[in-house]
mmCIF file of C-alpha atoms in Angstrom:
data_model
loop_
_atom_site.group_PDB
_atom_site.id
_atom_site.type_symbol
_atom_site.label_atom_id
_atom_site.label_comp_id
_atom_site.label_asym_id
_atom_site.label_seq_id
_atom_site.Cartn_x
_atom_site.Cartn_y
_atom_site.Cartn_z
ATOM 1 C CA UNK A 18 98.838 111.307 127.233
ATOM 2 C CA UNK A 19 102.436 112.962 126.588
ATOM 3 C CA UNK A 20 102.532 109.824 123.891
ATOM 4 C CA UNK A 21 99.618 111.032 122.282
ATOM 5 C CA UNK A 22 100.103 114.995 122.103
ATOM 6 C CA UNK A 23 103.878 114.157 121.620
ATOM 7 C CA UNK A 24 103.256 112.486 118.077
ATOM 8 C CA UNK A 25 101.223 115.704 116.986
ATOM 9 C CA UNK A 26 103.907 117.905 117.128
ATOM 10 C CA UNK A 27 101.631 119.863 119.564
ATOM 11 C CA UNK A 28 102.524 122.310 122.193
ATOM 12 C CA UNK A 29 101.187 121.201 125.678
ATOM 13 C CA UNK A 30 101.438 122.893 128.845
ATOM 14 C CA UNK A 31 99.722 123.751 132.292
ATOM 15 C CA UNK A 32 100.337 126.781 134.375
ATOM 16 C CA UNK A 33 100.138 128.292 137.665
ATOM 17 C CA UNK A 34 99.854 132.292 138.742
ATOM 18 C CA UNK A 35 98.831 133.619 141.902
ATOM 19 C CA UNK A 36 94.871 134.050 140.630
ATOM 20 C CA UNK A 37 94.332 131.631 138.412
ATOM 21 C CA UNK A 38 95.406 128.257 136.548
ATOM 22 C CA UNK A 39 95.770 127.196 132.894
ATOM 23 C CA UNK A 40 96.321 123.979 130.529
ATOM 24 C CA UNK A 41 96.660 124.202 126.567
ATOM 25 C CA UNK A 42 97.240 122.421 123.963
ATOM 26 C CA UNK A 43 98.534 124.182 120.927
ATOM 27 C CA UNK A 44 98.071 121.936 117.302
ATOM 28 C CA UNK A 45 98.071 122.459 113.947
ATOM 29 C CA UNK A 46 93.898 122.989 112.914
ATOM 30 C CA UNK A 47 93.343 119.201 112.087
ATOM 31 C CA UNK A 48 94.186 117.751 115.107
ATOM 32 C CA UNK A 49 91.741 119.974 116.883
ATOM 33 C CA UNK A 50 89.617 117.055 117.986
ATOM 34 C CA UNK A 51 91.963 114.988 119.452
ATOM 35 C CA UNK A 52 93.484 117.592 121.250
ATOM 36 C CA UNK A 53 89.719 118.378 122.792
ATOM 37 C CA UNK A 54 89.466 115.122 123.428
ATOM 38 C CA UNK A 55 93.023 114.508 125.548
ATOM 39 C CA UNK A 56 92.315 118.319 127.123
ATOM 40 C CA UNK A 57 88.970 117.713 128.286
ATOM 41 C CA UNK A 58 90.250 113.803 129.390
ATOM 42 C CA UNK A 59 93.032 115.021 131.533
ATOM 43 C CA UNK A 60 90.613 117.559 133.148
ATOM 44 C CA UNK A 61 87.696 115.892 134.093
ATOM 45 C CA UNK A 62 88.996 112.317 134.292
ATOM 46 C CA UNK A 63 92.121 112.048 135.647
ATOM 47 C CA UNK A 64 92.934 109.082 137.788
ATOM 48 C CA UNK A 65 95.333 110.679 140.219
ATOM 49 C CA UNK A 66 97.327 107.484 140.868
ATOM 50 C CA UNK A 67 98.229 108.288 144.757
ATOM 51 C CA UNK A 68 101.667 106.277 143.559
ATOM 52 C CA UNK A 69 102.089 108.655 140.653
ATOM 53 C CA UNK A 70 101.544 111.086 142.624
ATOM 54 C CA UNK A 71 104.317 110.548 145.446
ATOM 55 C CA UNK A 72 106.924 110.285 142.635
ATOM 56 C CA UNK A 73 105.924 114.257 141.009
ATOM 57 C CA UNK A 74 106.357 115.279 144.449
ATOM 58 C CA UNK A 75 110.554 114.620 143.529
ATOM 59 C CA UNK A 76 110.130 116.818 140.257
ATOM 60 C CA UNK A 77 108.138 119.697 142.084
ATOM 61 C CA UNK A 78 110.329 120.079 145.306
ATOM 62 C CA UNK A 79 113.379 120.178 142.336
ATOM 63 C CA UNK A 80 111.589 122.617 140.486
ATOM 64 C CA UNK A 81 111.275 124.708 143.756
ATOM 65 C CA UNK A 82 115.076 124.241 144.381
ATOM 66 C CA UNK A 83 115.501 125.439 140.999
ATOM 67 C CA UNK A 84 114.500 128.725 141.173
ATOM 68 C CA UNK A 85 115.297 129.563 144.695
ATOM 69 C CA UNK A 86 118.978 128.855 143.706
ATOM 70 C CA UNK A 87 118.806 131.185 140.454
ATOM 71 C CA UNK A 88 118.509 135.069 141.792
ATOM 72 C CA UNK A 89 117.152 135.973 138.684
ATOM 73 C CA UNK A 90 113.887 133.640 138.688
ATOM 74 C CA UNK A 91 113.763 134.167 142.647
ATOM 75 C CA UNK A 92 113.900 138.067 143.032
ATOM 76 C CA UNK A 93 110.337 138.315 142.003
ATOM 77 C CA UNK A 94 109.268 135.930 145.337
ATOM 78 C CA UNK A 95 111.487 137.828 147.304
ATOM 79 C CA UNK A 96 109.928 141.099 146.354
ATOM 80 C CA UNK A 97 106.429 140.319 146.135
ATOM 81 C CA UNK A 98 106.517 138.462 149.440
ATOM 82 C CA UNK A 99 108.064 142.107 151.145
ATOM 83 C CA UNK A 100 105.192 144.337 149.171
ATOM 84 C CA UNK A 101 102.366 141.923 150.231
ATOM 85 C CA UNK A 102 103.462 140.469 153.492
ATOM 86 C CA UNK A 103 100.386 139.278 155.280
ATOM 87 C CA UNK A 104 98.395 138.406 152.540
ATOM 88 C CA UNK A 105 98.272 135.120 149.621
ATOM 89 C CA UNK A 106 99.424 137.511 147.098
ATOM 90 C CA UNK A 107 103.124 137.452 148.527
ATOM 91 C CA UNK A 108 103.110 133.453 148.895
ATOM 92 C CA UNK A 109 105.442 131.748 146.389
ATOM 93 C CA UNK A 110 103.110 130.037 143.964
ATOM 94 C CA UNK A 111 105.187 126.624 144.470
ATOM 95 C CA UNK A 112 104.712 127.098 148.124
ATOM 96 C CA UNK A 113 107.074 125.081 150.314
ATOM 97 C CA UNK A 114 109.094 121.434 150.304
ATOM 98 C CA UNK A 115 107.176 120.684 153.319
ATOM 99 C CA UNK A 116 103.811 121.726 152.258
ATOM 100 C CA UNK A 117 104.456 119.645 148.698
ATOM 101 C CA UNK A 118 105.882 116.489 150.243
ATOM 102 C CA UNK A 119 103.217 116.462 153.238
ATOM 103 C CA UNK A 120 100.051 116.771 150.617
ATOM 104 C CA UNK A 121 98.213 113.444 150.088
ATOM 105 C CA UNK A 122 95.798 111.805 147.887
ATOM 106 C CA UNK A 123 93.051 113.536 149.539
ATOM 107 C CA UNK A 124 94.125 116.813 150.150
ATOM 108 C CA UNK A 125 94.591 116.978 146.084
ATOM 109 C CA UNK A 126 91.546 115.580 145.739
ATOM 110 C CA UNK A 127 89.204 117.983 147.892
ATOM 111 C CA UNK A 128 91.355 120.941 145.871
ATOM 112 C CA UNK A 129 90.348 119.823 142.424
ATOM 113 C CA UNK A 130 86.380 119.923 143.778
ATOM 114 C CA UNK A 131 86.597 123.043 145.386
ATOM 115 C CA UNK A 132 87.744 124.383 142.309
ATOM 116 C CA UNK A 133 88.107 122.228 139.287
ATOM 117 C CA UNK A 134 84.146 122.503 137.876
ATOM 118 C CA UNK A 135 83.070 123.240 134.868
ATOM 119 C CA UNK A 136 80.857 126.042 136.130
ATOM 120 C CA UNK A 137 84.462 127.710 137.155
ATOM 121 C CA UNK A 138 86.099 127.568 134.612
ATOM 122 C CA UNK A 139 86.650 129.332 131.017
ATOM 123 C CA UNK A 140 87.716 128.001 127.784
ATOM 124 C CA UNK A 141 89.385 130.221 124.930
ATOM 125 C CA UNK A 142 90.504 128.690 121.273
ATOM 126 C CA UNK A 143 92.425 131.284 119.057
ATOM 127 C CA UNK A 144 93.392 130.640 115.266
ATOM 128 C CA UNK A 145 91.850 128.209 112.830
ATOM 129 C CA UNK A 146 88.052 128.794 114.716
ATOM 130 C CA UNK A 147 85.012 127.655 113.094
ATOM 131 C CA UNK A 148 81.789 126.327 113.465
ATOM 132 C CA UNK A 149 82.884 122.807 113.926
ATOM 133 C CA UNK A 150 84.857 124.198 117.178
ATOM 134 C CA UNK A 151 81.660 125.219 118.966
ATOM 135 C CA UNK A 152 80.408 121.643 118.674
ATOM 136 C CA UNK A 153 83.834 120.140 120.101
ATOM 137 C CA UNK A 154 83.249 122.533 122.990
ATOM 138 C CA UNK A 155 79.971 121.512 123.805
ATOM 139 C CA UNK A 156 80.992 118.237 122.752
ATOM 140 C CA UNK A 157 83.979 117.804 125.219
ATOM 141 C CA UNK A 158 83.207 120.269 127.450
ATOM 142 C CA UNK A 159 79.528 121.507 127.312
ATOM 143 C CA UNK A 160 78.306 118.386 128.185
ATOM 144 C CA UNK A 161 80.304 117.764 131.219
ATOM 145 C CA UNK A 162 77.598 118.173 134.382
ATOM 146 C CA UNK A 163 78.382 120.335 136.899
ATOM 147 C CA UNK A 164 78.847 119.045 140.468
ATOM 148 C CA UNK A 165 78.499 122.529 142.188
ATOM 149 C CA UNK A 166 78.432 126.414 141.788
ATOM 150 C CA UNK A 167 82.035 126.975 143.080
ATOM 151 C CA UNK A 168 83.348 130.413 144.908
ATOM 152 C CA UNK A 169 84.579 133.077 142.692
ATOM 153 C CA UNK A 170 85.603 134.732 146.554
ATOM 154 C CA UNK A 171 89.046 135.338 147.488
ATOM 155 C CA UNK A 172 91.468 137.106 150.373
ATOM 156 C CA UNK A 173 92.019 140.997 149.927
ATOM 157 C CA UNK A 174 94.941 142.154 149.395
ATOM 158 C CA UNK A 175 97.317 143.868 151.508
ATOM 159 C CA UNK A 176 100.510 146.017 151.815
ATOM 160 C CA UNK A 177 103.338 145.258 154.356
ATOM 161 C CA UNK A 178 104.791 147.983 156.814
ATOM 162 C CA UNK A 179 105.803 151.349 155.907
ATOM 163 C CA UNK A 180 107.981 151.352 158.158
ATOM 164 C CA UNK A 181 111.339 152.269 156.085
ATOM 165 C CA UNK A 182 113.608 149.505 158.104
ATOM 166 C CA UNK A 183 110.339 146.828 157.170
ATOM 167 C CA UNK A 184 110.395 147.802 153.550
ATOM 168 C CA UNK A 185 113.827 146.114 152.472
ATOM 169 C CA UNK A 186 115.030 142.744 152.446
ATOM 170 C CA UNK A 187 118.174 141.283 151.705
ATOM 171 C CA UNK A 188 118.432 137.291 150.794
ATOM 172 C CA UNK A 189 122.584 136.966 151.357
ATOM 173 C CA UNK A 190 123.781 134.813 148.495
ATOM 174 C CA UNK A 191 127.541 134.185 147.694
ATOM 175 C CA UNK A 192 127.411 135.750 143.871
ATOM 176 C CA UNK A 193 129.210 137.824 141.575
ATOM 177 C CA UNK A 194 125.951 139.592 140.629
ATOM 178 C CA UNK A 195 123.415 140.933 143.072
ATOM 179 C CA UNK A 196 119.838 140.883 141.764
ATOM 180 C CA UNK A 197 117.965 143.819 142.580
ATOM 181 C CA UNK A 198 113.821 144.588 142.688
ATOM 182 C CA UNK A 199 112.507 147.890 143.617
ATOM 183 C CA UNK A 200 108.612 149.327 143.265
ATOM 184 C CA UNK A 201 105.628 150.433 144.348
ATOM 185 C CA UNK A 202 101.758 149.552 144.858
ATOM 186 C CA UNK A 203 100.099 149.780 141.747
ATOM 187 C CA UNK A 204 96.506 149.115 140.212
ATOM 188 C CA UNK A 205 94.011 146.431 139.682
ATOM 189 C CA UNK A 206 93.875 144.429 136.436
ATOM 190 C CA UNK A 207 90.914 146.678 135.247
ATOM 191 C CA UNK A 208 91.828 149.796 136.729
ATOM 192 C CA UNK A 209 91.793 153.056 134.068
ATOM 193 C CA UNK A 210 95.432 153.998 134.947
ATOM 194 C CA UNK A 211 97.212 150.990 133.251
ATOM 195 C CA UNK A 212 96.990 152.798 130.125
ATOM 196 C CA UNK A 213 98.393 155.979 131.347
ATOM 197 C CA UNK A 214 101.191 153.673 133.438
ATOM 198 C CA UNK A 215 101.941 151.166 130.512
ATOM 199 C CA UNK A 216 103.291 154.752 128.226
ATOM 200 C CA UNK A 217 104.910 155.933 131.351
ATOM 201 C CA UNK A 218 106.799 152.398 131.922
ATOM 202 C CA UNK A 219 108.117 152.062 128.517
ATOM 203 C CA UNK A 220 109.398 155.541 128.765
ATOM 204 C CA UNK A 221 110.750 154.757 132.050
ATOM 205 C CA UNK A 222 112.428 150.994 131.333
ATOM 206 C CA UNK A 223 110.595 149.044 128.677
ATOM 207 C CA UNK A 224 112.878 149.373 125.345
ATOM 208 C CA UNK A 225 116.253 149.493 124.588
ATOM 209 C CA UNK A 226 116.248 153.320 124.407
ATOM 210 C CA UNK A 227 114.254 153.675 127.658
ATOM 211 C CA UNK A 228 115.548 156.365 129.856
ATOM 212 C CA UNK A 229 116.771 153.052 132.929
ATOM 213 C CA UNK A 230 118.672 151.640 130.108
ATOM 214 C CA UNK A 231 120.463 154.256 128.812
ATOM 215 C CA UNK A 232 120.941 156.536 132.147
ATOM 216 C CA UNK A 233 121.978 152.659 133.987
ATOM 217 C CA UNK A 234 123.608 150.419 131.006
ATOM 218 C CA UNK A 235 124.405 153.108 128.163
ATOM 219 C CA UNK A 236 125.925 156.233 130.113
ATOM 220 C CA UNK A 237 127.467 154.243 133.289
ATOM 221 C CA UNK A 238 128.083 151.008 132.604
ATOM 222 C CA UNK A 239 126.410 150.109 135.590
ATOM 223 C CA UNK A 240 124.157 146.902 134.760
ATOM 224 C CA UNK A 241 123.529 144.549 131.743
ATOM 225 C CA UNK A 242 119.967 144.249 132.573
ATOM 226 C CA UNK A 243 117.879 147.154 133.489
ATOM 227 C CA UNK A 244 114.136 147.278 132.880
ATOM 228 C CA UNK A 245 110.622 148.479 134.467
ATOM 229 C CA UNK A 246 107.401 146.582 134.295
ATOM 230 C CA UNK A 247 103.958 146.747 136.067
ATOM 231 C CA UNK A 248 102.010 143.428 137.440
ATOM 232 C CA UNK A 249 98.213 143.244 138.164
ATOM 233 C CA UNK A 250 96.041 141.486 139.937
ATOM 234 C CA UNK A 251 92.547 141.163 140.339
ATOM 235 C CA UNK A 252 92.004 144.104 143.146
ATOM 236 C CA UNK A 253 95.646 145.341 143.184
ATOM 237 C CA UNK A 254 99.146 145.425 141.419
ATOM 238 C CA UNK A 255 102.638 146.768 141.557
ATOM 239 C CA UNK A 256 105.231 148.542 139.423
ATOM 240 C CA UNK A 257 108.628 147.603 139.672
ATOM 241 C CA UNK A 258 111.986 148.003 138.906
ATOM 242 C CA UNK A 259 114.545 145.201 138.019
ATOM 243 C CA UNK A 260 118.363 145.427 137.636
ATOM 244 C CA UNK A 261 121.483 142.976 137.459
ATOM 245 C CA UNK A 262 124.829 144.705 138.741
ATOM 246 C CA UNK A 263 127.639 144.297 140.531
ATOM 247 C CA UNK A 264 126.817 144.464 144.455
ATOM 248 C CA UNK A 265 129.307 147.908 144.878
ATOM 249 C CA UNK A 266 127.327 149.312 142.442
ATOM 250 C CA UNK A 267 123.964 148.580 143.292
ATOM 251 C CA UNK A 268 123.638 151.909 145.673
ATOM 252 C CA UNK A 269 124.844 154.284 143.040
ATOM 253 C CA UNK A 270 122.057 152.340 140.821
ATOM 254 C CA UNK A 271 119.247 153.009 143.045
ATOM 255 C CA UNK A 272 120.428 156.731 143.302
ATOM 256 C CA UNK A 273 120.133 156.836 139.788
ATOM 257 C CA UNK A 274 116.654 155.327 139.376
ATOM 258 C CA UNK A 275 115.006 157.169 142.177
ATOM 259 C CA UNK A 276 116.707 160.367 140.117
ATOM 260 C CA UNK A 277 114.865 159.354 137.051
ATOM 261 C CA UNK A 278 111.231 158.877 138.902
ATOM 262 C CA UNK A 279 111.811 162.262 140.094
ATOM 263 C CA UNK A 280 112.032 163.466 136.919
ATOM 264 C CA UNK A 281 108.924 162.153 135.340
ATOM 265 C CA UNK A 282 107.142 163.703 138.504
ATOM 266 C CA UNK A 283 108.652 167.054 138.472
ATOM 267 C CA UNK A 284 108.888 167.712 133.999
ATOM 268 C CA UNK A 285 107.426 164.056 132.491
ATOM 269 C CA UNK A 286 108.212 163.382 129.236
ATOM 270 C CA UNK A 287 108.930 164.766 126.054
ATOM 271 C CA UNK A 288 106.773 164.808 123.037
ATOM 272 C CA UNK A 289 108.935 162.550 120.882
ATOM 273 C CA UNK A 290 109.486 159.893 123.873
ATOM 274 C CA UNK A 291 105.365 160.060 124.299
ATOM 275 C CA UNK A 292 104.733 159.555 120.636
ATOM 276 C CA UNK A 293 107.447 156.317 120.473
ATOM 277 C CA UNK A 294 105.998 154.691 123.696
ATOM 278 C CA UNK A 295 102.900 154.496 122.394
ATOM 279 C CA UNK A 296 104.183 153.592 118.706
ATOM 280 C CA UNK A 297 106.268 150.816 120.387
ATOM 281 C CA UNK A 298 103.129 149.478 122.159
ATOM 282 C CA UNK A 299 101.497 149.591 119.041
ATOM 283 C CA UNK A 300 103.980 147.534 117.614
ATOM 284 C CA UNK A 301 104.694 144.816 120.271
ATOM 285 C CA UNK A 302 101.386 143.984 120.687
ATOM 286 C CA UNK A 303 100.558 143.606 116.911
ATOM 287 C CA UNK A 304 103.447 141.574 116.676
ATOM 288 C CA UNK A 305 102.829 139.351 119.857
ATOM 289 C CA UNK A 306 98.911 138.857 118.581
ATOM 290 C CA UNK A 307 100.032 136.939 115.736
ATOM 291 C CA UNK A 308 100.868 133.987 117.712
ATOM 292 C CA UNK A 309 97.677 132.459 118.246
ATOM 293 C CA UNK A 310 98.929 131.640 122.241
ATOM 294 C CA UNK A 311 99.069 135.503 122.811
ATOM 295 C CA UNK A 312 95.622 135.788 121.245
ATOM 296 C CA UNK A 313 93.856 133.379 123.697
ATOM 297 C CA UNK A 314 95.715 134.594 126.317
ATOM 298 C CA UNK A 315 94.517 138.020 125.904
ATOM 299 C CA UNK A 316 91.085 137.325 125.877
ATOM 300 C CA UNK A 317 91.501 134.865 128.736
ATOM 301 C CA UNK A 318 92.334 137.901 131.090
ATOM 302 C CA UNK A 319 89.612 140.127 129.544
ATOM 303 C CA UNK A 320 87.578 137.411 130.561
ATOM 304 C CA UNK A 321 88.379 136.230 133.906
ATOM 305 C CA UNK A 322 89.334 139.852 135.160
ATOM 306 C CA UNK A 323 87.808 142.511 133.410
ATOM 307 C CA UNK A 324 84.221 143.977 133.636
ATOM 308 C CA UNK A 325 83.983 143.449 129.626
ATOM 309 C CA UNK A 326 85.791 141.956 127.079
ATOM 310 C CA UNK A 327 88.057 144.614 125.007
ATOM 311 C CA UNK A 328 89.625 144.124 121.508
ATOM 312 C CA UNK A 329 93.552 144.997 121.365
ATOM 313 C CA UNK A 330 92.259 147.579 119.204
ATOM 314 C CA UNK A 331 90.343 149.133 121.734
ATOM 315 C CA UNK A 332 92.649 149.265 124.483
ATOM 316 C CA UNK A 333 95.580 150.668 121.542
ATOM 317 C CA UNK A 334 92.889 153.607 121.199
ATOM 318 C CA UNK A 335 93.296 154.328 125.422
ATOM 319 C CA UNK A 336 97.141 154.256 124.455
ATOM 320 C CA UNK A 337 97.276 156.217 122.157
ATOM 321 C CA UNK A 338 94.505 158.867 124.203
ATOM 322 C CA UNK A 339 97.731 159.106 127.412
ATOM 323 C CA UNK A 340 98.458 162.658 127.475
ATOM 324 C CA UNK A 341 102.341 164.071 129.451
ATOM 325 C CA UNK A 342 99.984 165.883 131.861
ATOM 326 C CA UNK A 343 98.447 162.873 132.883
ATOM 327 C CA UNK A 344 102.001 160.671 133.141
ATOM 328 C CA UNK A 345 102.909 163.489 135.909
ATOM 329 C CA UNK A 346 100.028 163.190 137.816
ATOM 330 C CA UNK A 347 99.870 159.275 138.125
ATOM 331 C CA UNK A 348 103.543 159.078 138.541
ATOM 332 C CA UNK A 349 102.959 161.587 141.477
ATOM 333 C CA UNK A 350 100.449 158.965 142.640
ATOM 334 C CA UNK A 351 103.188 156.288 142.393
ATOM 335 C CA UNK A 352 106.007 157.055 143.259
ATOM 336 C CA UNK A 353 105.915 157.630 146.621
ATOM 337 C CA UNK A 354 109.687 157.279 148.240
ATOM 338 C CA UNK A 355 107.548 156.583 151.347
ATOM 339 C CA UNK A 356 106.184 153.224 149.612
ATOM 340 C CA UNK A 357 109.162 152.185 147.663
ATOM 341 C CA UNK A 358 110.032 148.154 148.718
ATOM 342 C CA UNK A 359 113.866 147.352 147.901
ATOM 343 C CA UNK A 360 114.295 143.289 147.563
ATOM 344 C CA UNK A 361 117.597 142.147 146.931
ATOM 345 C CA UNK A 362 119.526 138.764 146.646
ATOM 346 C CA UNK A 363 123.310 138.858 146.673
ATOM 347 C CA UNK A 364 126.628 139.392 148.333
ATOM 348 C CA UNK A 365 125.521 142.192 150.485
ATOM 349 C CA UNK A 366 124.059 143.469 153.513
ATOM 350 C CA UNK A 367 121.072 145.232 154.761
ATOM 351 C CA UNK A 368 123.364 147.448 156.222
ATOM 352 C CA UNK A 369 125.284 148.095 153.038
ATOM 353 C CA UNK A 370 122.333 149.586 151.545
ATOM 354 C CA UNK A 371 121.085 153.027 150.500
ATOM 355 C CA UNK A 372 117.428 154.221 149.883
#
């Protein structure tokens, strides 16, 4: 299959997140039915050699090792496993060595059915459409019988303790550089208040001349990277805090960014930092949509998580709707010292730390 995609000069992938699964095939417009053809093939017909199989086991458990020895791909487990302990959202998605190398043939096998049906899943094609790509859908995929109505159920979330000495964690690690994740619970993937917290985030961290990065990287020299972000899920999310620095500095860092949440709460922002957030939005998003990957997956979330399908357009218009007063108010709702989880891998102690 790699043979055949390979001598397209395609883009192929598959991959994993905590709610959901995908596998694409990007091509130039002429190859569209071939690449229907190997997608829908490798889908609904795969052999799953149980020999083939034993030997990816090798490339998944070093994919595993992979990021667990690089801080800056592992923080996010770390965190996300504090803020949701007790619950699937805080599993890493890779899950274990010994869950990977004890799966057989079977167990794969009884997966794929529970979940792998055509009534499950959801197909989206952005670029060069036409009316010839309906028919290869119904002609690779349409006609494809369905063996069962599968779940759409899953396990609520949930938050770990409150209690301040269960909301930190510390992974000791012999580096130069400690990585550090901070944040809070957040909102569902269709929740009203993204809009208002998307503004307040790129205020906060998401731009070169965010208030983190210059307060952090510009004014003290503190960090190279320094950035906010928000993450949603299907009945929850988080907003977080990420930061690269050296471990002597990291309390003096956290001083700094709980200083800067307290000012959004107490005076919010100004009218010139309201009007570029949303201009920058604007901007990023226009510019991401013209890569036909960002395009489908767009509309692949607005599918699979919202309670309609919205045009960029129409979420820019909520953007552009956030108002200063209402920044305050959710950030109030946030940023809760109470709540905050501090992850951290590096040369450094629990002890050692401030928050």
């Amino acid at each position: 299959l790699t043979r055949e995609i390979d001598r397209l000069g395609a883009e192929y992938n598959a991959f994993t997140g905590k709610e959901y699964t995908g596998y694409y095939i990007k091509a130039d417009a002429s190859y569209a039915d071939v690449s229907f053809d190997i997608l829908s093939d490798m889908l609904l017909n795969s052999v799953f050699d149980a020999k083939e199989m034993e030997r990816e086991k090798g490339p998944i458990v070093e994919e595993l090792r992979m990021y667990r020895d690089n801080p800056l791909m592992n923080i996010d487990n770390i965190f996300e496993d504090l803020l949701y302990e007790g619950c699937p959202l805080g599993r890493d998605i890779g899950g274990t060595e010994k869950h990977v190398l004890s799966y057989k043939r079977p167990d794969v096998l009884a997966y794929r059915d529970r979940y792998y049906d055509v009534s499950n899943m959801t197909i989206v094609v952005a670029g060069a459409v036409t009316e010839k790509t309906k028919k290869l859908i119904q002609k690779y995929f349409g006609e494809a019988v369905s063996k069962k109505k599968t779940s759409q159920a899953f396990k609520p979330y949930c938050f770990g303790s409150k209690k301040k000495a269960d909301r930190i964690v510390v992974q000791h690690k012999k580096t130069e550089q400690a990585q550090l994740m901070l944040g809070f619970p957040g909102f569902r993937y269709d929740a009203k208040e993204n809009s208002v917290a998307a503004v307040m985030h790129t205020i906060l961290g998401g731009s070169m001349s965010s208030r983190l990065f210059i307060q952090i990287r510009e004014r003290r020299g503190l960090a190279y990277m320094i950035r906010s972000g928000m993450e949603n899920f299907r009945d929850t999310g988080h907003f977080f805090v990420r930061a690269g620095l050296d471990p002597k500095n990291l309390n003096k860092a956290i001083d700094v960014i709980k200083k800067e949440l307290e000012k959004i709460m107490t005076k919010g922002v100004t009218k010139r930092e309201l009007a570029d957030a949303k201009t920058h939005i604007r901007g990023g998003l226009t510019l991401a949509l013209e890569d036909s990957s960002s395009q489908a997956d767009w509309y692949a979330k607005q599918s699979l998580f919202m309670d309609k399908i919205r045009t960029p357009e129409e979420q820019l218009k909520k953007i552009d709707a956030v108002t200063n007063k209402q920044i305050i108010a959710l950030a109030k709702r946030i940023f809760k010292m109470s709540e905050m989880r501090v992850a951290v891998i590096g040369d450094i102690t629990k002890e050692d730390i401030l928050f």
